[in-house]
Amino acid sequence: MKLIGLTGGAGSGKSTVSGMFRQFGAAIVDADEATHEVYAPGTRGFDEVVARFGRDYVRDDQIDRERLGELVFRDASARQALNAIVHPLVREWMAERTAEAADEGARVVIQDVALLFENRLQSLYEGVVVVYVPAAMQVARLVDSRGLTSERANALLASQMPIDEKRALANYVIDNTGSREETREQVEKVWRELAPS
């Protein structure tokens, strides 16, 4: 089994590319999904987040991710505290899903990790795929599709490694500036290298 990392920047289209790899036959293990799962109601993560941040961050019996996100976006110490709770649980969840995929016979497991390079995880993988669009396009997409203000979009990008640096570190680059079909052709080419028939 090959373990591959997939990353990009906010607004680069990583989820789209991840879905294409899944269609070609990759097993996908998604860090964003892991984050949702590890502090779902009834989990240790939920209890630890509530113990640290209080019931004010619970709405409809769920962690109020939007409100908690606003707090950690503004407050570095709160962000560190949340990461200290969530990151070990996410790593454990992803390791379990990867082991399950291997047991089910997956030839290629792709771990979709937004902050792969920021957290210096590249040594875990046989290769890393970066989904690339220029920073200006990232901002435009975050404003158009996610409804962020340009100020918030720029601040989000400033909290991540610049996309050009990620591209330079990648083993494979998917340029997602063109049509969906052009992106799909690149994904298929990378897939053929990762999982030759």
CSV table of C-alpha atoms in Angstrom, one decimal:
chain,number,residue,atom,x,y,z
A,1,MET,CA,0.0,0.0,0.0
A,2,LYS,CA,1.2,3.5,-0.9
A,3,LEU,CA,0.5,6.4,1.6
A,4,ILE,CA,0.2,9.7,-0.2
A,5,GLY,CA,-0.4,13.2,1.2
A,6,LEU,CA,-2.7,15.7,-0.5
A,7,THR,CA,-2.6,19.3,0.4
A,8,GLY,CA,-3.1,22.8,-1.0
A,9,GLY,CA,-4.2,26.2,0.3
A,10,ALA,CA,-7.6,27.5,1.3
A,11,GLY,CA,-9.7,27.9,-1.9
A,12,SER,CA,-7.3,25.9,-4.1
A,13,GLY,CA,-9.9,23.1,-4.8
A,14,LYS,CA,-8.4,20.3,-2.7
A,15,SER,CA,-11.8,18.8,-2.0
A,16,THR,CA,-12.5,18.6,-5.7
A,17,VAL,CA,-9.2,16.9,-6.5
A,18,SER,CA,-9.7,14.5,-3.5
A,19,GLY,CA,-13.1,13.5,-5.0
A,20,MET,CA,-11.5,12.8,-8.3
A,21,PHE,CA,-8.8,10.6,-6.8
A,22,ARG,CA,-11.6,8.7,-5.0
A,23,GLN,CA,-13.4,8.1,-8.3
A,24,PHE,CA,-10.2,6.7,-9.7
A,25,GLY,CA,-10.0,4.2,-6.8
A,26,ALA,CA,-8.0,5.9,-4.0
A,27,ALA,CA,-9.0,5.4,-0.4
A,28,ILE,CA,-9.3,8.9,1.0
A,29,VAL,CA,-8.7,9.7,4.7
A,30,ASP,CA,-9.7,13.4,5.3
A,31,ALA,CA,-8.4,15.4,8.1
A,32,ASP,CA,-11.4,17.8,8.0
A,33,GLU,CA,-13.7,14.8,8.4
A,34,ALA,CA,-11.5,13.6,11.3
A,35,THR,CA,-11.8,17.0,13.0
A,36,HIS,CA,-15.6,16.8,12.8
A,37,GLU,CA,-15.6,13.3,14.1
A,38,VAL,CA,-13.2,13.8,17.1
A,39,TYR,CA,-15.3,16.4,18.8
A,40,ALA,CA,-18.8,15.0,17.9
A,41,PRO,CA,-21.1,14.8,20.9
A,42,GLY,CA,-20.3,11.9,23.2
A,43,THR,CA,-16.6,11.8,22.3
A,44,ARG,CA,-13.6,12.5,24.5
A,45,GLY,CA,-12.8,15.5,22.2
A,46,PHE,CA,-16.2,17.0,22.8
A,47,ASP,CA,-15.8,16.7,26.6
A,48,GLU,CA,-12.3,18.2,26.5
A,49,VAL,CA,-13.3,21.1,24.3
A,50,VAL,CA,-16.2,21.9,26.6
A,51,ALA,CA,-14.0,21.6,29.7
A,52,ARG,CA,-11.5,24.0,28.2
A,53,PHE,CA,-13.7,26.6,26.5
A,54,GLY,CA,-17.0,26.2,28.3
A,55,ARG,CA,-20.7,25.6,27.4
A,56,ASP,CA,-20.8,28.9,25.6
A,57,TYR,CA,-19.2,27.1,22.7
A,58,VAL,CA,-22.0,24.5,22.4
A,59,ARG,CA,-25.1,25.1,20.3
A,60,ASP,CA,-27.8,22.5,19.7
A,61,ASP,CA,-25.7,19.9,21.6
A,62,GLN,CA,-22.8,20.3,19.1
A,63,ILE,CA,-19.6,22.2,19.4
A,64,ASP,CA,-20.3,25.6,17.8
A,65,ARG,CA,-17.5,25.4,15.2
A,66,GLU,CA,-18.2,28.8,13.8
A,67,ARG,CA,-18.0,30.6,17.2
A,68,LEU,CA,-15.0,28.5,18.3
A,69,GLY,CA,-13.3,29.2,14.9
A,70,GLU,CA,-13.8,33.0,15.4
A,71,LEU,CA,-12.1,32.7,18.9
A,72,VAL,CA,-9.1,30.7,17.8
A,73,PHE,CA,-8.7,32.9,14.7
A,74,ARG,CA,-8.2,35.9,16.9
A,75,ASP,CA,-6.5,34.3,19.9
A,76,ALA,CA,-3.2,32.4,19.5
A,77,SER,CA,-3.3,30.9,23.0
A,78,ALA,CA,-6.8,29.6,22.4
A,79,ARG,CA,-5.7,28.2,19.0
A,80,GLN,CA,-2.8,26.4,20.7
A,81,ALA,CA,-5.1,25.0,23.4
A,82,LEU,CA,-7.6,23.7,20.8
A,83,ASN,CA,-4.8,22.2,18.7
A,84,ALA,CA,-3.4,20.4,21.8
A,85,ILE,CA,-6.8,18.7,22.2
A,86,VAL,CA,-7.7,18.0,18.6
A,87,HIS,CA,-4.5,17.2,16.8
A,88,PRO,CA,-3.6,14.0,18.7
A,89,LEU,CA,-7.2,12.8,18.3
A,90,VAL,CA,-7.2,13.6,14.6
A,91,ARG,CA,-3.9,11.7,14.1
A,92,GLU,CA,-5.3,8.7,16.0
A,93,TRP,CA,-8.6,8.7,13.9
A,94,MET,CA,-6.6,9.0,10.6
A,95,ALA,CA,-4.3,6.2,11.6
A,96,GLU,CA,-7.3,4.0,12.3
A,97,ARG,CA,-9.0,4.8,9.0
A,98,THR,CA,-5.7,4.2,7.1
A,99,ALA,CA,-5.3,0.8,8.8
A,100,GLU,CA,-8.9,-0.1,7.9
A,101,ALA,CA,-8.3,0.9,4.2
A,102,ALA,CA,-5.1,-1.2,4.1
A,103,ASP,CA,-7.0,-4.2,5.6
A,104,GLU,CA,-9.6,-3.8,2.9
A,105,GLY,CA,-6.9,-4.1,0.2
A,106,ALA,CA,-6.5,-0.4,-0.8
A,107,ARG,CA,-3.4,0.0,-3.1
A,108,VAL,CA,-3.2,3.8,-2.5
A,109,VAL,CA,-4.4,5.7,0.6
A,110,ILE,CA,-4.4,9.4,0.2
A,111,GLN,CA,-4.5,11.5,3.4
A,112,ASP,CA,-6.1,14.9,2.7
A,113,VAL,CA,-4.4,17.3,5.1
A,114,ALA,CA,-4.7,21.1,4.7
A,115,LEU,CA,-1.7,21.9,7.0
A,116,LEU,CA,0.5,19.1,5.9
A,117,PHE,CA,3.6,21.2,5.3
A,118,GLU,CA,2.9,23.6,8.2
A,119,ASN,CA,2.9,20.7,10.6
A,120,ARG,CA,6.0,19.1,8.9
A,121,LEU,CA,4.2,15.9,8.1
A,122,GLN,CA,5.7,15.3,4.6
A,123,SER,CA,8.1,12.6,5.9
A,124,LEU,CA,5.1,10.3,6.6
A,125,TYR,CA,4.3,10.0,2.9
A,126,GLU,CA,5.8,8.3,-0.1
A,127,GLY,CA,4.8,11.4,-2.1
A,128,VAL,CA,2.9,14.7,-1.6
A,129,VAL,CA,0.4,16.1,-4.1
A,130,VAL,CA,-0.3,19.9,-4.0
A,131,VAL,CA,-3.4,21.4,-5.5
A,132,TYR,CA,-2.2,24.8,-6.9
A,133,VAL,CA,-3.9,28.0,-7.8
A,134,PRO,CA,-2.3,31.5,-7.5
A,135,ALA,CA,-2.9,33.3,-4.2
A,136,ALA,CA,-5.1,35.9,-5.9
A,137,MET,CA,-7.4,33.2,-7.2
A,138,GLN,CA,-7.5,31.6,-3.7
A,139,VAL,CA,-8.7,35.0,-2.3
A,140,ALA,CA,-11.3,35.4,-5.1
A,141,ARG,CA,-12.6,31.8,-4.6
A,142,LEU,CA,-12.9,32.3,-0.8
A,143,VAL,CA,-14.8,35.5,-1.3
A,144,ASP,CA,-17.1,34.1,-4.1
A,145,SER,CA,-17.7,30.6,-2.9
A,146,ARG,CA,-17.4,30.8,0.9
A,147,GLY,CA,-18.7,34.3,1.4
A,148,LEU,CA,-15.6,35.5,3.3
A,149,THR,CA,-14.6,39.2,3.2
A,150,SER,CA,-11.4,39.8,1.3
A,151,GLU,CA,-9.8,40.9,4.6
A,152,ARG,CA,-10.7,37.6,6.3
A,153,ALA,CA,-9.6,35.6,3.2
A,154,ASN,CA,-6.2,37.3,3.2
A,155,ALA,CA,-5.8,36.7,6.9
A,156,LEU,CA,-6.7,33.0,6.4
A,157,LEU,CA,-4.0,32.7,3.7
A,158,ALA,CA,-1.5,34.6,5.9
A,159,SER,CA,-2.0,31.8,8.5
A,160,GLN,CA,-0.9,29.2,6.0
A,161,MET,CA,2.4,28.5,4.2
A,162,PRO,CA,2.3,30.5,0.9
A,163,ILE,CA,0.9,28.3,-1.9
A,164,ASP,CA,4.1,28.8,-4.1
A,165,GLU,CA,6.2,27.4,-1.3
A,166,LYS,CA,4.0,24.4,-1.0
A,167,ARG,CA,4.2,23.9,-4.8
A,168,ALA,CA,8.0,23.9,-4.6
A,169,LEU,CA,7.9,21.2,-1.9
A,170,ALA,CA,5.5,18.9,-3.8
A,171,ASN,CA,6.3,15.6,-5.6
A,172,TYR,CA,3.2,16.2,-7.8
A,173,VAL,CA,1.3,19.4,-8.6
A,174,ILE,CA,-2.3,19.6,-9.8
A,175,ASP,CA,-2.8,23.1,-11.4
A,176,ASN,CA,-6.4,23.8,-10.7
A,177,THR,CA,-6.7,27.1,-12.6
A,178,GLY,CA,-8.3,25.7,-15.7
A,179,SER,CA,-11.5,23.8,-16.4
A,180,ARG,CA,-12.7,20.8,-14.3
A,181,GLU,CA,-11.8,18.5,-17.2
A,182,GLU,CA,-8.2,19.9,-17.4
A,183,THR,CA,-7.9,19.3,-13.6
A,184,ARG,CA,-9.3,15.7,-14.0
A,185,GLU,CA,-6.8,14.9,-16.8
A,186,GLN,CA,-3.9,15.9,-14.4
A,187,VAL,CA,-5.4,13.9,-11.6
A,188,GLU,CA,-5.6,10.9,-13.9
A,189,LYS,CA,-2.0,11.3,-15.0
A,190,VAL,CA,-0.8,11.4,-11.3
A,191,TRP,CA,-3.1,8.4,-10.5
A,192,ARG,CA,-1.5,6.3,-13.2
A,193,GLU,CA,1.9,7.0,-11.7
A,194,LEU,CA,0.7,6.2,-8.2
A,195,ALA,CA,-1.2,3.0,-9.1
A,196,PRO,CA,0.0,1.6,-12.3
A,197,SER,CA,-2.3,-1.1,-13.7
